[in-house]
Coordinates of C-alpha atoms and ligand atoms in Angstrom, one line a residue:
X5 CA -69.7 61.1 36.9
X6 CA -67.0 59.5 36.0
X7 CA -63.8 58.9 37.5
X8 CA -60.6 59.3 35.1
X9 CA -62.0 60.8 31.6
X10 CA -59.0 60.7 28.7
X11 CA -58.7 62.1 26.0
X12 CA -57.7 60.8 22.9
X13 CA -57.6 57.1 22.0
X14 CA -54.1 56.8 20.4
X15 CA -51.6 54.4 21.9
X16 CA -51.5 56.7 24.6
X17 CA -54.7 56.6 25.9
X18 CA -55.2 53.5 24.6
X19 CA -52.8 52.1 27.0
X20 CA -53.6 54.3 29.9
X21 CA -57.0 53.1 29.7
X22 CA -55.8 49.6 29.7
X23 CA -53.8 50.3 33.0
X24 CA -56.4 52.0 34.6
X25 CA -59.1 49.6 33.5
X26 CA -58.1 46.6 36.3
X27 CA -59.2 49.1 38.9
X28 CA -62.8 50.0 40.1
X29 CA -62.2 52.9 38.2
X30 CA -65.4 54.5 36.5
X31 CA -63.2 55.4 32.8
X32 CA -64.2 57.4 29.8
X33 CA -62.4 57.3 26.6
X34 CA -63.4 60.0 24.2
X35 CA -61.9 60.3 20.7
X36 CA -62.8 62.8 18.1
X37 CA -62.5 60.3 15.1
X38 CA -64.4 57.1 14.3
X39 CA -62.3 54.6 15.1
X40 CA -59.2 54.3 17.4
X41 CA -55.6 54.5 16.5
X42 CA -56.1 57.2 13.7
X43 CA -53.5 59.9 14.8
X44 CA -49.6 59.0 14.8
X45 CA -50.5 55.2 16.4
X46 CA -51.4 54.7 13.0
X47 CA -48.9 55.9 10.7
X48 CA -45.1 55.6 12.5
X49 CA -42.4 53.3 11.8
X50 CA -43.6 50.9 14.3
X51 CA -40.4 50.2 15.9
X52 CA -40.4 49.3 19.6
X53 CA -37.2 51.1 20.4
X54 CA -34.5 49.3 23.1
X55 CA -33.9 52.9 24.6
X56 CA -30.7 53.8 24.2
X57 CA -32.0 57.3 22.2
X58 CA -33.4 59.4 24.8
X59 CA -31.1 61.4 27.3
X60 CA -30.1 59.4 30.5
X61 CA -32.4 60.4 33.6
X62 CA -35.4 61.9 31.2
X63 CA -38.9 59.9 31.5
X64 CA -38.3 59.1 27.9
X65 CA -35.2 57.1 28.8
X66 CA -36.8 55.6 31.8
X67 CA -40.6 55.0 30.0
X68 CA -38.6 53.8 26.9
X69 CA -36.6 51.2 28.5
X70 CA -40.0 49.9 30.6
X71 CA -41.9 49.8 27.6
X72 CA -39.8 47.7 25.5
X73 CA -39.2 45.3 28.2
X74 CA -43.2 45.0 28.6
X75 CA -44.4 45.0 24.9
X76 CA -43.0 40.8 23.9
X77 CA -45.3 39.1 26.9
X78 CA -48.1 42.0 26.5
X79 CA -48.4 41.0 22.4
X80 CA -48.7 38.1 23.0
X81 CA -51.4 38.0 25.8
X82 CA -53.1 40.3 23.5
X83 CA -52.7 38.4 20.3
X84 CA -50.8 41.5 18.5
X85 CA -48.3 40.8 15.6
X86 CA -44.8 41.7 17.3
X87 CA -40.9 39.9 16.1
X88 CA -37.9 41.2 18.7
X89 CA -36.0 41.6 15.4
X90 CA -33.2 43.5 16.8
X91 CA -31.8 46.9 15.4
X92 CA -28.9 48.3 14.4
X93 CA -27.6 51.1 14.5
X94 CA -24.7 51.7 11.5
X95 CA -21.9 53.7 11.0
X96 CA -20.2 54.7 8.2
X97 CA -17.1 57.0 9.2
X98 CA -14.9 57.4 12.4
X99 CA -17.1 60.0 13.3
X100 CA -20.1 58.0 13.0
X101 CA -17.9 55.1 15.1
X102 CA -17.8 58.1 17.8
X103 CA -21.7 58.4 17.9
X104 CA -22.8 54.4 18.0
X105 CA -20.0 54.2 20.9
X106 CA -21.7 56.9 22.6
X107 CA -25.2 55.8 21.9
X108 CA -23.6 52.5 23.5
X109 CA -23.0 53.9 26.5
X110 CA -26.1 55.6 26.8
X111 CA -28.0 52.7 26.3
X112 CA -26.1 50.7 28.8
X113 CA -26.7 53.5 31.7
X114 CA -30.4 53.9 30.6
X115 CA -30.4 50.2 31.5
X116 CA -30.9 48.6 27.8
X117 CA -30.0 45.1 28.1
X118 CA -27.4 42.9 25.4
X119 CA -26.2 45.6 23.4
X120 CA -22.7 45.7 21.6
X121 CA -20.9 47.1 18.8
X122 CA -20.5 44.8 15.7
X123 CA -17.7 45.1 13.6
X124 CA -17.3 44.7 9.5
X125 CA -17.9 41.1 9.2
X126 CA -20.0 40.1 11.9
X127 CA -22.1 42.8 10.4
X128 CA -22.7 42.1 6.7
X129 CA -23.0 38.0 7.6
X130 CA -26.0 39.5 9.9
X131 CA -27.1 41.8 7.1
X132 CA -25.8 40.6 4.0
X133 CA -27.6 43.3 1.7
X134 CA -26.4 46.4 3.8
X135 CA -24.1 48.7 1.5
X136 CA -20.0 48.3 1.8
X137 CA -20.0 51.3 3.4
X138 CA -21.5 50.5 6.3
X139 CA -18.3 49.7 8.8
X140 CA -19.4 49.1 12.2
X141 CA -22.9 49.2 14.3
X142 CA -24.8 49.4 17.7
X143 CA -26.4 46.1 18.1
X144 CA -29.6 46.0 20.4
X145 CA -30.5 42.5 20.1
X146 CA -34.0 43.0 22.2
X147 CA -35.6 46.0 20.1
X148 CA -38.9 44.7 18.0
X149 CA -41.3 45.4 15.1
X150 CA -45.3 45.6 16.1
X151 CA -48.5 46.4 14.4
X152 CA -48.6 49.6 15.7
X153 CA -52.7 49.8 15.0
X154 CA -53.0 46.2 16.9
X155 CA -51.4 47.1 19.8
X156 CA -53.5 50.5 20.4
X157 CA -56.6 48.7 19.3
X158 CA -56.0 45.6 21.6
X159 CA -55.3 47.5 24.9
X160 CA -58.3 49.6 24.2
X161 CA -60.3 46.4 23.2
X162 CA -59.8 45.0 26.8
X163 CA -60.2 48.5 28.5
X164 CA -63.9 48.3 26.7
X165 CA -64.2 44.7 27.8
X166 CA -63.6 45.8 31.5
X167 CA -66.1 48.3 31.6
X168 CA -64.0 51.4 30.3
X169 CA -67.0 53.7 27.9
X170 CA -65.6 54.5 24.9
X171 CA -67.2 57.4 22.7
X172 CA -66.1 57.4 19.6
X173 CA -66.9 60.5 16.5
X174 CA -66.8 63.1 20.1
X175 CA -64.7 65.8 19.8
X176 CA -63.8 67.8 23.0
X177 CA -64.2 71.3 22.6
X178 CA -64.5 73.0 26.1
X179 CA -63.0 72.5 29.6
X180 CA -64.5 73.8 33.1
X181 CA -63.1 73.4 36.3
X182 CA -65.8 72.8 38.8
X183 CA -65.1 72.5 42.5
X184 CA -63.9 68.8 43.2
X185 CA -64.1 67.8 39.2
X186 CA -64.2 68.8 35.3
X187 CA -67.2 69.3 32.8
X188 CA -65.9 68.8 29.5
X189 CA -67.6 69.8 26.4
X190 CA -67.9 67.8 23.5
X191 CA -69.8 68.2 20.2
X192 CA -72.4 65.1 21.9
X193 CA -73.3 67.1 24.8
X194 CA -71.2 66.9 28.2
X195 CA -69.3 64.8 30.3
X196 CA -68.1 64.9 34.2
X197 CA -65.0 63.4 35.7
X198 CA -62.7 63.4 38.9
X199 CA -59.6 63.9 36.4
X200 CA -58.9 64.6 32.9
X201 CA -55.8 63.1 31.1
X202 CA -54.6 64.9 28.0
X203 CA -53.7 62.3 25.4
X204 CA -54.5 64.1 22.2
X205 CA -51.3 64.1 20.6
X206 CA -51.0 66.6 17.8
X207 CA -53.6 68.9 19.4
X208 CA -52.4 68.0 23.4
X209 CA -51.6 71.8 23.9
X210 CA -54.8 73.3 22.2
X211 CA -56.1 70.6 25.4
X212 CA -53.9 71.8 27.5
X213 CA -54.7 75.5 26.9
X214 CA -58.4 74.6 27.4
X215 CA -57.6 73.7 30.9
X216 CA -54.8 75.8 32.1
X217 CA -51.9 78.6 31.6
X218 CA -50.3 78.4 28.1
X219 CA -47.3 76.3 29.2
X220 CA -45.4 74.5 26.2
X221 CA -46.0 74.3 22.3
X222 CA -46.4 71.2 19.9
X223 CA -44.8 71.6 17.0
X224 CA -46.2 69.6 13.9
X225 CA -43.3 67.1 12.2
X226 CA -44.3 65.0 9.3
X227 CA -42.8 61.6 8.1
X228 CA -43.2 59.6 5.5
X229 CA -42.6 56.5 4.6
X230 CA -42.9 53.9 1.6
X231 CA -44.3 50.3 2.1
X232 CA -43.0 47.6 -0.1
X233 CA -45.1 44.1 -1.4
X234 CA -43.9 41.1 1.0
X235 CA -41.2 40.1 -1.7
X236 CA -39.0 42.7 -0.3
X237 CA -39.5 41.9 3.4
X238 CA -36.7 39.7 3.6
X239 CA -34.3 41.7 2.3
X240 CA -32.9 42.7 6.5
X241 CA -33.5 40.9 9.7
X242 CA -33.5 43.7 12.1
X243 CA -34.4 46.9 11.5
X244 CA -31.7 49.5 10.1
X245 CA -31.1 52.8 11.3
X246 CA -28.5 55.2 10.4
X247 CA -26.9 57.9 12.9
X248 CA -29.4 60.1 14.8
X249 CA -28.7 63.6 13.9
X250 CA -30.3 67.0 15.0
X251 CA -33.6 65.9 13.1
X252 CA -34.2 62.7 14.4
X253 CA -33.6 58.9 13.9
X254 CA -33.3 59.0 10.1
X255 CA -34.4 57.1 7.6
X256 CA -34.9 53.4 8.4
X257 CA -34.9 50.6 6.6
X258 CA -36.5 47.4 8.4
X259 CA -39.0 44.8 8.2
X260 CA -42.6 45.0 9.4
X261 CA -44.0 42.8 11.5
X262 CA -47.0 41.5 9.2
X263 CA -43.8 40.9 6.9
X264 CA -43.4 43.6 4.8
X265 CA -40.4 46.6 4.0
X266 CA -40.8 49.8 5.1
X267 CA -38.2 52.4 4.3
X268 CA -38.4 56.3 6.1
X269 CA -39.4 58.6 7.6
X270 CA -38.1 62.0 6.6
X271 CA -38.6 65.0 9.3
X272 CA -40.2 68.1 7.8
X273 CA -42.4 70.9 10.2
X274 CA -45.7 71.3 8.9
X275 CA -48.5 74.0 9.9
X276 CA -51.3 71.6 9.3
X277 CA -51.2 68.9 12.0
X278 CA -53.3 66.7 10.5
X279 CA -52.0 67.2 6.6
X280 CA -50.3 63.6 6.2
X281 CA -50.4 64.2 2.5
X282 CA -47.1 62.6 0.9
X283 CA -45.1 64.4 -1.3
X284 CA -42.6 63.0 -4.6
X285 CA -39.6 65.6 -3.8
X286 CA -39.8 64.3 0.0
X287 CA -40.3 60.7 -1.2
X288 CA -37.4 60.8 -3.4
X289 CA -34.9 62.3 -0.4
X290 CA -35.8 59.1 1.1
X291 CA -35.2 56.8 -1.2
X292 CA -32.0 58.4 -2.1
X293 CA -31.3 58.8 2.2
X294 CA -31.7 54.9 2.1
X295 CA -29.4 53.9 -0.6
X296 CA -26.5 54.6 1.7
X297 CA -27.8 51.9 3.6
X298 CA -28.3 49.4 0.5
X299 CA -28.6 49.7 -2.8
X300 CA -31.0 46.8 -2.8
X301 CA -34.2 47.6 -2.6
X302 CA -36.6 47.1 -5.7
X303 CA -39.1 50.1 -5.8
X304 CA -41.0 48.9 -8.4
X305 CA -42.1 46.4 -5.4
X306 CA -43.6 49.6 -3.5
X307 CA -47.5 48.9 -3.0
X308 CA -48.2 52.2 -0.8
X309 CA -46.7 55.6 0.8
X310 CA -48.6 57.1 3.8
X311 CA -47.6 59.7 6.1
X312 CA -47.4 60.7 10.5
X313 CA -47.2 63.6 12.2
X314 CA -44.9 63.2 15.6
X315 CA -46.4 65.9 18.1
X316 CA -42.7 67.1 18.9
X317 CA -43.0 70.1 21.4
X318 CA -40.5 72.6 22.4
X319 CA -39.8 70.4 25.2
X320 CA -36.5 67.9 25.2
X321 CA -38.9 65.1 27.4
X322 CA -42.4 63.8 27.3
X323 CA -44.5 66.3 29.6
X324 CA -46.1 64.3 31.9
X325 CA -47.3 65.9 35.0
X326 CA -50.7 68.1 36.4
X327 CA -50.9 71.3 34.7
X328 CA -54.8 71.8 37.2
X329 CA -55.5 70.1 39.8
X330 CA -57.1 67.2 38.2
X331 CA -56.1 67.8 34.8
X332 CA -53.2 65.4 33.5
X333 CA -50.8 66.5 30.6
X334 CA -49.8 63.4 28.8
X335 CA -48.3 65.9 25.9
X336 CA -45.9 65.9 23.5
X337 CA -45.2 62.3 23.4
X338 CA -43.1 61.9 20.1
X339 CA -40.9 59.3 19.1
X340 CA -40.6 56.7 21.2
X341 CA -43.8 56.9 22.8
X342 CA -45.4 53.4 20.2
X343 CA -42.7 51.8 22.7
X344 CA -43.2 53.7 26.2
X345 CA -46.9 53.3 25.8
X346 CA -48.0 50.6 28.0
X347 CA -45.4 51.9 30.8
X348 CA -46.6 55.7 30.3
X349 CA -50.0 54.5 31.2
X350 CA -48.8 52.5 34.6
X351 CA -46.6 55.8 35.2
X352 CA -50.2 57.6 35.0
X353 CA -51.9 55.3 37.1
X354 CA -49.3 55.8 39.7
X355 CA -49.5 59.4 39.4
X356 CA -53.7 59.3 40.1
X357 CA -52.9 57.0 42.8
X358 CA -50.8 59.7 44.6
X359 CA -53.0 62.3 44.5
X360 CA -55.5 60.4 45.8
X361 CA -57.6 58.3 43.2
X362 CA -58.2 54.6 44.8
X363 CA -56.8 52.2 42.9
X364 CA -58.5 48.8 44.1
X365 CA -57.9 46.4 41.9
X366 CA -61.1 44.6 39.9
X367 CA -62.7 41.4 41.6
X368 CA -63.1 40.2 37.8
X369 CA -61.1 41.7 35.1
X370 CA -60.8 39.7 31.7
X371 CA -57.5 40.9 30.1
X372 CA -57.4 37.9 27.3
X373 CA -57.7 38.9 23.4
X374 CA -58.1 36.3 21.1
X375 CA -58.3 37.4 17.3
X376 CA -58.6 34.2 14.5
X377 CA -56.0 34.2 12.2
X378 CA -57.0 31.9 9.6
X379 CA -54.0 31.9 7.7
X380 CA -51.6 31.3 10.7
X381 CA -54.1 27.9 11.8
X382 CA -53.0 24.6 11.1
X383 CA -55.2 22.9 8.7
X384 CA -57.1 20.6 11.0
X385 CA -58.0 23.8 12.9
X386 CA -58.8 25.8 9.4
X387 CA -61.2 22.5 8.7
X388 CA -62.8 22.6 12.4
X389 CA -63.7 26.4 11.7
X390 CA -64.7 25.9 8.4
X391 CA -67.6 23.4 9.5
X392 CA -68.1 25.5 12.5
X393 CA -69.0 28.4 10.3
X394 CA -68.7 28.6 6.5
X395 CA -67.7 31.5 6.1
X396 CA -64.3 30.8 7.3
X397 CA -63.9 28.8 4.0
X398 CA -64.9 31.5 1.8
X399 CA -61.2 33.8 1.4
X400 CA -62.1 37.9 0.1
X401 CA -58.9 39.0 0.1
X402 CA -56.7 36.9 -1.7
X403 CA -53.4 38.7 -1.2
X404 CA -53.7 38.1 2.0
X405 CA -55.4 35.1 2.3
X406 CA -58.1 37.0 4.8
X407 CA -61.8 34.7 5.0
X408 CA -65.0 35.9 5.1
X409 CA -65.7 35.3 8.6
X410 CA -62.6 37.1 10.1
X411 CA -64.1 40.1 8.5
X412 CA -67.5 39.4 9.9
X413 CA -65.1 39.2 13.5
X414 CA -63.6 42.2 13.0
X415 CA -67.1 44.2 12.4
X416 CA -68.7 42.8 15.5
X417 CA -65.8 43.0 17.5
X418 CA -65.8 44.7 21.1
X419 CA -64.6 47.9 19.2
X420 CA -66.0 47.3 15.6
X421 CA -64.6 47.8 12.5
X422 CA -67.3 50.2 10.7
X423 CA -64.9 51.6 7.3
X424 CA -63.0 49.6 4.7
X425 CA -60.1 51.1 6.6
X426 CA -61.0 49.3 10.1
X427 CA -61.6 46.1 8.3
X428 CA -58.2 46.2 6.8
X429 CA -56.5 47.5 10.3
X430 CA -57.9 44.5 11.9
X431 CA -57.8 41.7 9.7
X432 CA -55.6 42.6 7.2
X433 CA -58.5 42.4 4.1
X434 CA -56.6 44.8 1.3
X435 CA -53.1 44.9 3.0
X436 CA -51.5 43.3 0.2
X437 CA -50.2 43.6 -3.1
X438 CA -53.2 44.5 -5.0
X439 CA -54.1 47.0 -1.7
X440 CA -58.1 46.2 -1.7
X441 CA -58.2 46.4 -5.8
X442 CA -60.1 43.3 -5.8
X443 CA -61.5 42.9 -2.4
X444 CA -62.4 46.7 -1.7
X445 CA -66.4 46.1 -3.5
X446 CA -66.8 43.0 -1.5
X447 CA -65.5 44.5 1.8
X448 CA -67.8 47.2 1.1
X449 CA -70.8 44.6 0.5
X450 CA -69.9 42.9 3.8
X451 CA -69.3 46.1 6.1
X452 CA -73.0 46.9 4.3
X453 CA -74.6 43.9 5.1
X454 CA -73.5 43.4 8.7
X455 CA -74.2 46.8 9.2
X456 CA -77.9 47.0 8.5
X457 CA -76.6 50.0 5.8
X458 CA -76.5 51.3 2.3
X459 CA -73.4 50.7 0.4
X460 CA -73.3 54.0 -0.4
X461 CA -73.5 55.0 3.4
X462 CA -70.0 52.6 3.7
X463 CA -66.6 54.9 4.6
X464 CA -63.0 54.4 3.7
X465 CA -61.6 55.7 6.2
X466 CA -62.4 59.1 8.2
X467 CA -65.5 61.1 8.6
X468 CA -66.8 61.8 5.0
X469 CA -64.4 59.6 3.5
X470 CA -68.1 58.3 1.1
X471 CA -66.6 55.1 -2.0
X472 CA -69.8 54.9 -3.9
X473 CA -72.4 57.4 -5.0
X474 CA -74.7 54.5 -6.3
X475 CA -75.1 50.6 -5.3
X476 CA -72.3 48.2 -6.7
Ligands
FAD525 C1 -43.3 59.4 11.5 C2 -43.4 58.8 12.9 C3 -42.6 57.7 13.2 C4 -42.6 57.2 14.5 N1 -41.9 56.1 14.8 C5 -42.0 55.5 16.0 C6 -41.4 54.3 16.3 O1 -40.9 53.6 15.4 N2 -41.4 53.8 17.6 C7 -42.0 54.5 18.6 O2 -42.0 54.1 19.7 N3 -42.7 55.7 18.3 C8 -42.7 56.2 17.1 N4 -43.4 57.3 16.8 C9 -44.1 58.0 17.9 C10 -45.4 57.4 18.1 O3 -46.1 57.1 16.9 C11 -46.2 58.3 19.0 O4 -45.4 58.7 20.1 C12 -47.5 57.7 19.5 O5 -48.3 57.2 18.5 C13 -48.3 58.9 20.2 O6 -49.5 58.3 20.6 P1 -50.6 59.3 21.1 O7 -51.7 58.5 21.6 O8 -50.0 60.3 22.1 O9 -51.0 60.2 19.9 P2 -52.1 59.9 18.7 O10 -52.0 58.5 18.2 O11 -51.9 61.0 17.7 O12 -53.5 60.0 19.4 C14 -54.1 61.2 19.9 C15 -55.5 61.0 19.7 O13 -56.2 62.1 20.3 C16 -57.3 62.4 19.5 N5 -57.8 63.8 19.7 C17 -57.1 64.9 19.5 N6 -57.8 66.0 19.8 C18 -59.0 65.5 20.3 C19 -60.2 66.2 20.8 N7 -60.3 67.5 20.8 N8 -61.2 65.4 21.2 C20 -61.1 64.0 21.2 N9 -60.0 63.4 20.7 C21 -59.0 64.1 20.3 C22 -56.8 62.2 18.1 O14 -57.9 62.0 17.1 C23 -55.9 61.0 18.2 O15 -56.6 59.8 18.0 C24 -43.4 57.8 15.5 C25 -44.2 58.9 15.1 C26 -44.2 59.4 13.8 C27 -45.2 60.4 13.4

């Protein structure tokens, strides 16, 4: 039996794992795809928000603000690609001077550290390719850019490392209250624990519902985005927002933080929550949406578009509390929950801890990450690992400069890459300009050979998601 079983290994769980995982805690993570990270944690705008968005006194505000604070020491004891890059937030009427000044002092009373407004020409020295338009904006010096994917995938890696069971490819499909604890159902047979802890995003009610009453609704919101080739990443510093408005953020316009330009989302409800097809009348809002930010961006440098679906709900605040006794709704976490992550899943903890779970912390618990970059390594470290192992010296994808051996890391790692698509999410093989063109066939060769598999038995991505009907 285990302890604390969650479900859903997005950020969310992801990170609530993590928290729990320094505690002789017996944890099971179950997620219904095959690799981690493959719901929203996977497709956002990977911003990690300063906090001065959600509504003073909500847990958003107060999870928001924790979790931005935590995320620059926790990338870098887990080896995750983050930049504090800043934001800003820009105005371009009197009206829109109104609404930074008010975000302003929202921020300041939800606690967000450093920020001011900048005026005209403080502004475009900052920014020197934002639009004329743009008059004034809300400066939060401490707000960053992450690998959203990296950050999901390294809590959950140490999690696993401490003794956390992850089952991957296990859908939950049935919940039973027993008299001290929960059988849940999955399509790989069953699974008791103490408490439940409903992370599943997109589908956290149909969870929910399993469990309890009917209590709140999650309604489906897609974005999309574009991603532009490296050559446009410099184009801003810190990431640009426009004014909120009734539909969200709006469209952005900021760096990434393995150095490309992204530029979106747009907000559209969607039935399906898991359709993150993209669409060319929705694309084209954004690019025209961005323009009024700056006319400079070369689209002819664009090298992918991908979609996210935010699980909004119909409430105004992150619902976080027991809907059973037992059962933990960690529901409707939208926008910012990349950021609140890590300090939703020490709010958890605490919660567990109050209604009785014993939290003793671990006599050995191993919370380092260390992931070879090859690229990043100075070249008397490149030549040390290159005689170590060859295969370091042998680069596959040569946009971005990814080796051999840091693919044969990523597919024996503690969570292993087993598609083309978890290669790529964690070394960055067919990222770049050409997007796997030329190293896709020799990912697929690798992933094959490690594996002990057919190359026709290798996945892009999801379930099903079958490259070849015949050997390369
Ligand atoms: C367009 C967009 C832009 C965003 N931008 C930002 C941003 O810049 N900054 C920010 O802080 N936040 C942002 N967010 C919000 C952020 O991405 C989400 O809040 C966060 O990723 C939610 O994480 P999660 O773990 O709750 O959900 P998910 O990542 O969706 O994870 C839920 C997991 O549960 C699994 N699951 C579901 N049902 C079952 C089942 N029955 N059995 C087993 N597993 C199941 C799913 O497969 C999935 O892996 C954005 C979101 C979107 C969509």
């Amino acid at each position: 039996m285990f302890d604390v079983l969650i479900i859903g290994c997005g950020v969310v769980g992801a990170a609530t794992a993590y928290a729990l995982s320094k505690y002789q805690v017996k944890i099971a993570l179950i997620e219904k795809e095959n690799d981690v990270a493959l719901g929203a944690s996977r497709a956002n705008s990977a911003i990690i928000h300063a906090g001065f968005d959600p509504e003073e006194g909500t847990l958003m505000a107060k999870l928001n603000v924790k979790g931005c604070r935590m995320a620059k020491d926790l990338c870098r004891k887990l080896s995750v690609p983050y930049r504090e890059n800043g934001s800003l937030v820009l105005s371009f009427s009197p009206e829109e001077d109104r609404t930074i000044e008010k975000l302003c002092q929202r921020g300041l009373k939800n606690g967000v550290p450093d920020l001011r407004i900048v005026e005209k020409e403080e502004l475009h020295q900052m920014e020197p390719a934002l639009s004329e338009g743009a008059c004034r904006a809300l400066y939060a010096p401490h707000s960053g850019i992450v690998s959203p994917w990296d950050y999901t995938l390294a809590m959950a890696e140490v999690a696993v490392k401490n003794g956390t069971e992850l089952h991957l490819s296990t859908k939950v499909i049935g919940l039973e209250k027993l008299s001290d604890s929960w059988m849940v159902h999955t399509d790989r047979g069953d699974f008791e624990s103490r408490y439940v802890l409903n992370c599943a995003g997109v589908h956290s009610a149909e969870m929910h519902n399993l469990a309890a009453e009917p209590d709140f609704r999650i309604i489906p919101c897609r974005g999309q985005y574009y991603v532009l080739d490296k050559c446009e990443g410099a184009l801003c510093t810190r990431t640009l927002f426009q004014c909120p408005s009734a539909l969200g953020k709006g469209v952005l316009v900021s760096p990434t933080a393995d150095g490309n330009l992204i530029v979106g989302p747009d907000a559209v409800n969607i039935e399906d929550s898991e359709d993150t097809s993209t669409t060319a009348e929705q694309l084209a809002f954004i690019r025209r949406a961005a323009e009024k930010t700056t006319d400079k961006i070369n689209y002819r440098n664009s090298i992918r578009n991908f979609a996210g679906v935010r699980a909004n709900s119909d409430r105004k605040d992150f619902i976080i509390s027991f809907a059973e006794k037992g059962f933990l709704d960690i529901a409707g976490i939208k926008s910012p929950g990349l950021t609140a992550a890590p300090a939703i899943g020490e709010y958890a903890a605490e919660l567990l801890e109050k209604d009785g779970l014993n939290l003793t912390p671990k006599e050995h618990y191993d919370d380092r990450r260390k992931v070879v970059r090859f690229k990043e390594l100075p070249p008397e470290e490149k030549n040390r690992l290159i005689r170590e192992n060859p295969l370091y010296g042998r680069i596959i994808c040569r946009c971005e400069t990814v080796t051999e051996g840091e693919i044969v890391d990523a597919i024996h790692s503690v969570i292993p890459a087993t598609t083309v698509d978890g290669v790529k999410r964690r070394c960055s093989a067919g990222m770049g300009r050409c997007q796997g063109g030329f190293c896709g066939p020799r990912v697929v060769d690798i992933l094959a050979r490690e594996l002990g598999v057919e190359q026709t038995q290798i996945l892009k991505d999801k379930d099903g998601s079958y490259m070849l009907d015949s050997k390369l």
